[in-house]
Amino acid sequence: MSSIRKIGILGAGRAGTAIARAAARAGVDTQIASTRSPSQMKYHLLQYAPSTTAVYAHDIAADVDVVVLVVPQEDLDDVSPDWVGEGILVDATNRWEDEPLPEWFTTALNSGLSSSEVIAQQFPRTRVVKALNHISHWAMDTPRADDARAAAVASDHDEAAQKVAEVLALLGFDPVVADSLAAGRQTEPGTTYFNVAATSEQLTRQLL
Ligand SMILES: NC(=O)c1ccc[n+]([C@@H]2O[C@H](COP(=O)([O-])OP(=O)(O)OC[C@H]3O[C@@H](n4cnc5c(N)ncnc54)[C@H](OP(=O)(O)O)[C@@H]3O)[C@@H](O)[C@H]2O)c1
C-alpha cells in the first residue's frame, strides 16, 4: 500500500493538468495552483482536471507529500521558495533553447550546473528531486501496457527520491532512481529518452 496521500501541483497548464488526471486515475488526491485564483481556475479545471482542488500558490504545500513544479522556467522569478518550504519539490521543468530565463538562472547554468541543480540552489531549504520532465503530457495521459514506461528520479536526498519513486509508480511508470541530482542531466531536452519511451534497463544505462 502506498504512503502517498496527496500531491501538490504548481502550474495548471498542459503538464500540470495531465499529472492531476493521472493521479485521479490512481485514486490519489491533488491540489493545483497557477497565477490565477482558485475561482478564476474553476472552468479551466472543470474541463482539464475535474477531480483536482484549486488552491492559491502560497498554499500549494499544505498537507501534501510532494509538490510538482510545472511552471515554465522563464516564470520562476515569480515562484517563492517559501511556498514549498522544507518539503519535497519534484522539478519537472525543462530549459528550452529560446526561453528567456531569469538572470540568476542563466548565470548558474553558465557556471556548469544542470537546470535542476540551479533550482535546488534557488530553493535551498527544499529537497529537490528531478522527475517527470522527460515524460510528455500525452504519455502521462496514456500509460503503456508494455515495458517501455520507465521514468527517472534524480536527487541528492535518498528519502525524498524514494517518495517520488512511489508517486511515479502510482502514476503508471517504472521508476528508475539515479544516484544524484546531477545525473538527471541525462534526461534533459536533447538526450536519448527525452519524450521517448524507454524500458528500465535503457534508462538505467542512460543515467549511469
Ligand atoms: N507539456 C508537457 O508535455 C511537459 C511535460 C513534462 C514537463 N514539462 C515542463 O513543465 C513546464 C510547464 O510546461 P507546460 O507545457 O505545462 O506549460 P503551460 O501549459 O504553459 O502551463 C504553465 C502553467 O504555469 C503556471 N504559472 C506560470 N507562472 C506561475 C507562477 N508564478 N506561479 C504559479 N503558476 C505559474 C501558468 O499559470 P496560468 O495558467 O495562470 O497562466 C500555467 O498554468 C515546462 O518547464 C515544461 O518543459 C512539460
Short mmCIF file of N, CA and C in Angstrom, two decimals, residues 66-70 73 76 88-96 105 109 113-120 126-135 151-157 160-165 167-168 175-191 194 203 207:
data_model
loop_
_atom_site.label_atom_id
_atom_site.label_comp_id
_atom_site.label_asym_id
_atom_site.label_seq_id
_atom_site.Cartn_x
_atom_site.Cartn_y
_atom_site.Cartn_z
N VAL A 66 4.28 15.68 -1.69
CA VAL A 66 5.27 16.30 -2.57
C VAL A 66 4.58 17.43 -3.35
N VAL A 67 5.38 18.38 -3.81
CA VAL A 67 4.88 19.40 -4.74
C VAL A 67 5.60 19.20 -6.07
N VAL A 68 4.84 19.12 -7.17
CA VAL A 68 5.44 19.00 -8.50
C VAL A 68 5.49 20.40 -9.14
N LEU A 69 6.67 20.80 -9.59
CA LEU A 69 6.84 22.11 -10.21
C LEU A 69 6.71 21.97 -11.72
N VAL A 70 5.65 22.52 -12.27
CA VAL A 70 5.44 22.51 -13.73
C VAL A 70 5.09 23.92 -14.20
N GLN A 73 10.28 27.67 -16.81
CA GLN A 73 11.45 28.22 -16.11
C GLN A 73 11.52 29.74 -16.27
N LEU A 76 10.00 31.58 -13.26
CA LEU A 76 10.38 31.17 -11.89
C LEU A 76 10.75 32.34 -10.98
N ILE A 88 9.30 18.42 -0.20
CA ILE A 88 9.91 17.79 -1.38
C ILE A 88 9.37 18.48 -2.63
N LEU A 89 10.27 18.95 -3.47
CA LEU A 89 9.86 19.58 -4.72
C LEU A 89 10.29 18.71 -5.89
N VAL A 90 9.34 18.26 -6.67
CA VAL A 90 9.65 17.49 -7.89
C VAL A 90 9.85 18.50 -9.01
N ASP A 91 11.08 18.64 -9.47
CA ASP A 91 11.34 19.57 -10.57
C ASP A 91 11.06 18.86 -11.89
N ALA A 92 9.92 19.20 -12.48
CA ALA A 92 9.55 18.59 -13.77
C ALA A 92 9.74 19.58 -14.91
N THR A 93 10.49 20.65 -14.64
CA THR A 93 10.64 21.69 -15.67
C THR A 93 11.79 21.38 -16.63
N ASN A 94 11.77 22.04 -17.76
CA ASN A 94 12.83 21.91 -18.75
C ASN A 94 13.25 23.27 -19.25
N ARG A 95 14.49 23.30 -19.68
CA ARG A 95 15.03 24.51 -20.28
C ARG A 95 14.94 24.36 -21.79
N TRP A 96 14.32 25.36 -22.43
CA TRP A 96 14.25 25.35 -23.90
C TRP A 96 15.19 26.39 -24.44
N PHE A 105 19.18 32.37 -13.19
CA PHE A 105 19.14 31.03 -13.78
C PHE A 105 20.25 30.90 -14.83
N LEU A 109 23.49 28.40 -14.79
CA LEU A 109 23.69 27.43 -15.89
C LEU A 109 25.06 27.62 -16.52
N LEU A 113 26.13 24.21 -13.93
CA LEU A 113 25.12 23.39 -13.24
C LEU A 113 24.05 22.92 -14.22
N SER A 114 23.42 21.78 -13.88
CA SER A 114 22.23 21.34 -14.63
C SER A 114 21.06 22.19 -14.16
N SER A 115 19.96 22.17 -14.93
CA SER A 115 18.85 23.08 -14.57
C SER A 115 18.24 22.72 -13.21
N SER A 116 18.19 21.43 -12.86
CA SER A 116 17.64 21.08 -11.55
C SER A 116 18.57 21.48 -10.40
N GLU A 117 19.88 21.44 -10.67
CA GLU A 117 20.81 21.92 -9.63
C GLU A 117 20.63 23.43 -9.41
N VAL A 118 20.33 24.14 -10.47
CA VAL A 118 20.06 25.58 -10.32
C VAL A 118 18.79 25.77 -9.47
N ILE A 119 17.79 24.98 -9.74
CA ILE A 119 16.55 25.10 -8.97
C ILE A 119 16.80 24.72 -7.51
N ALA A 120 17.65 23.73 -7.28
CA ALA A 120 17.98 23.37 -5.89
C ALA A 120 18.69 24.52 -5.18
N THR A 126 14.60 23.28 0.42
CA THR A 126 13.72 22.27 -0.14
C THR A 126 14.52 21.07 -0.64
N ARG A 127 13.96 19.87 -0.52
CA ARG A 127 14.61 18.69 -1.09
C ARG A 127 14.12 18.53 -2.53
N VAL A 128 15.02 18.82 -3.47
CA VAL A 128 14.63 18.82 -4.89
C VAL A 128 14.90 17.46 -5.52
N VAL A 129 13.92 16.97 -6.25
CA VAL A 129 14.03 15.70 -6.97
C VAL A 129 13.66 15.98 -8.42
N LYS A 130 14.53 15.62 -9.34
CA LYS A 130 14.18 15.81 -10.77
C LYS A 130 13.42 14.59 -11.24
N ALA A 131 12.23 14.81 -11.76
CA ALA A 131 11.41 13.69 -12.27
C ALA A 131 10.31 14.25 -13.17
N LEU A 132 9.78 13.41 -14.01
CA LEU A 132 8.63 13.68 -14.89
C LEU A 132 8.94 14.67 -16.01
N ASN A 133 10.10 15.34 -15.97
CA ASN A 133 10.42 16.32 -17.01
C ASN A 133 10.54 15.70 -18.39
N HIS A 134 10.96 14.42 -18.44
CA HIS A 134 11.20 13.81 -19.78
C HIS A 134 9.97 13.06 -20.29
N ILE A 135 8.86 13.15 -19.54
CA ILE A 135 7.62 12.46 -19.95
C ILE A 135 6.64 13.50 -20.50
N ALA A 151 10.62 5.86 -15.85
CA ALA A 151 10.67 7.30 -15.56
C ALA A 151 11.77 7.54 -14.54
N ALA A 152 12.59 8.54 -14.80
CA ALA A 152 13.78 8.79 -13.97
C ALA A 152 13.44 9.57 -12.70
N VAL A 153 14.23 9.29 -11.67
CA VAL A 153 14.15 10.01 -10.40
C VAL A 153 15.59 10.35 -10.03
N ALA A 154 15.90 11.64 -9.92
CA ALA A 154 17.28 12.03 -9.62
C ALA A 154 17.30 13.03 -8.48
N SER A 155 18.06 12.72 -7.44
CA SER A 155 18.09 13.61 -6.28
C SER A 155 19.34 13.34 -5.46
N ASP A 156 19.68 14.33 -4.63
CA ASP A 156 20.75 14.11 -3.64
C ASP A 156 20.16 13.73 -2.29
N HIS A 157 18.85 13.52 -2.23
CA HIS A 157 18.16 13.19 -0.96
C HIS A 157 17.46 11.83 -1.14
N ALA A 160 13.71 11.43 -0.08
CA ALA A 160 12.83 12.17 -0.99
C ALA A 160 12.72 11.44 -2.33
N ALA A 161 13.85 10.89 -2.81
CA ALA A 161 13.83 10.16 -4.08
C ALA A 161 12.90 8.94 -3.99
N GLN A 162 12.95 8.24 -2.87
CA GLN A 162 12.08 7.06 -2.70
C GLN A 162 10.61 7.47 -2.70
N LYS A 163 10.32 8.60 -2.06
CA LYS A 163 8.93 9.09 -2.01
C LYS A 163 8.44 9.43 -3.43
N VAL A 164 9.31 10.07 -4.20
CA VAL A 164 8.92 10.45 -5.56
C VAL A 164 8.81 9.20 -6.45
N ALA A 165 9.67 8.20 -6.19
CA ALA A 165 9.55 6.94 -6.93
C ALA A 165 8.16 6.32 -6.68
N VAL A 167 5.45 7.99 -6.05
CA VAL A 167 4.49 8.80 -6.82
C VAL A 167 4.47 8.34 -8.28
N LEU A 168 5.67 8.15 -8.86
CA LEU A 168 5.74 7.75 -10.27
C LEU A 168 5.09 6.39 -10.49
N PRO A 175 9.71 3.53 -11.92
CA PRO A 175 10.75 4.49 -11.53
C PRO A 175 12.14 3.91 -11.60
N VAL A 176 13.08 4.70 -12.10
CA VAL A 176 14.50 4.34 -12.13
C VAL A 176 15.23 5.43 -11.34
N VAL A 177 15.80 5.06 -10.20
CA VAL A 177 16.39 6.05 -9.30
C VAL A 177 17.88 6.22 -9.59
N ALA A 178 18.28 7.43 -9.92
CA ALA A 178 19.70 7.74 -10.16
C ALA A 178 20.36 8.09 -8.83
N ASP A 179 21.70 8.16 -8.86
CA ASP A 179 22.39 8.35 -7.58
C ASP A 179 22.65 9.81 -7.22
N SER A 180 22.25 10.75 -8.06
CA SER A 180 22.45 12.16 -7.72
C SER A 180 21.50 13.03 -8.53
N LEU A 181 21.32 14.25 -8.06
CA LEU A 181 20.51 15.22 -8.81
C LEU A 181 21.19 15.54 -10.15
N ALA A 182 22.52 15.62 -10.10
CA ALA A 182 23.28 15.95 -11.32
C ALA A 182 23.05 14.92 -12.43
N ALA A 183 22.83 13.66 -12.05
CA ALA A 183 22.61 12.61 -13.06
C ALA A 183 21.36 12.88 -13.89
N GLY A 184 20.44 13.67 -13.34
CA GLY A 184 19.20 13.99 -14.07
C GLY A 184 19.46 14.77 -15.34
N ARG A 185 20.66 15.31 -15.49
CA ARG A 185 21.03 15.99 -16.74
C ARG A 185 20.81 15.06 -17.94
N GLN A 186 20.94 13.76 -17.69
CA GLN A 186 20.77 12.76 -18.77
C GLN A 186 19.32 12.59 -19.22
N THR A 187 18.40 13.35 -18.63
CA THR A 187 17.00 13.30 -19.09
C THR A 187 16.54 14.65 -19.62
N GLU A 188 17.48 15.58 -19.79
CA GLU A 188 17.10 16.92 -20.26
C GLU A 188 16.79 16.90 -21.76
N PRO A 189 16.16 17.96 -22.29
CA PRO A 189 15.88 18.02 -23.73
C PRO A 189 17.14 17.76 -24.55
N GLY A 190 16.97 16.95 -25.60
CA GLY A 190 18.11 16.62 -26.47
C GLY A 190 18.77 15.30 -26.11
N THR A 191 18.42 14.73 -24.95
CA THR A 191 19.01 13.43 -24.59
C THR A 191 18.15 12.30 -25.18
N PHE A 194 14.43 11.70 -23.93
CA PHE A 194 13.55 12.83 -23.67
C PHE A 194 12.32 12.72 -24.57
N LEU A 203 16.86 3.14 -19.53
CA LEU A 203 17.00 4.39 -18.77
C LEU A 203 18.11 4.27 -17.71
N LEU A 207 21.35 6.81 -17.30
CA LEU A 207 21.59 7.60 -16.09
C LEU A 207 22.95 7.32 -15.44
#
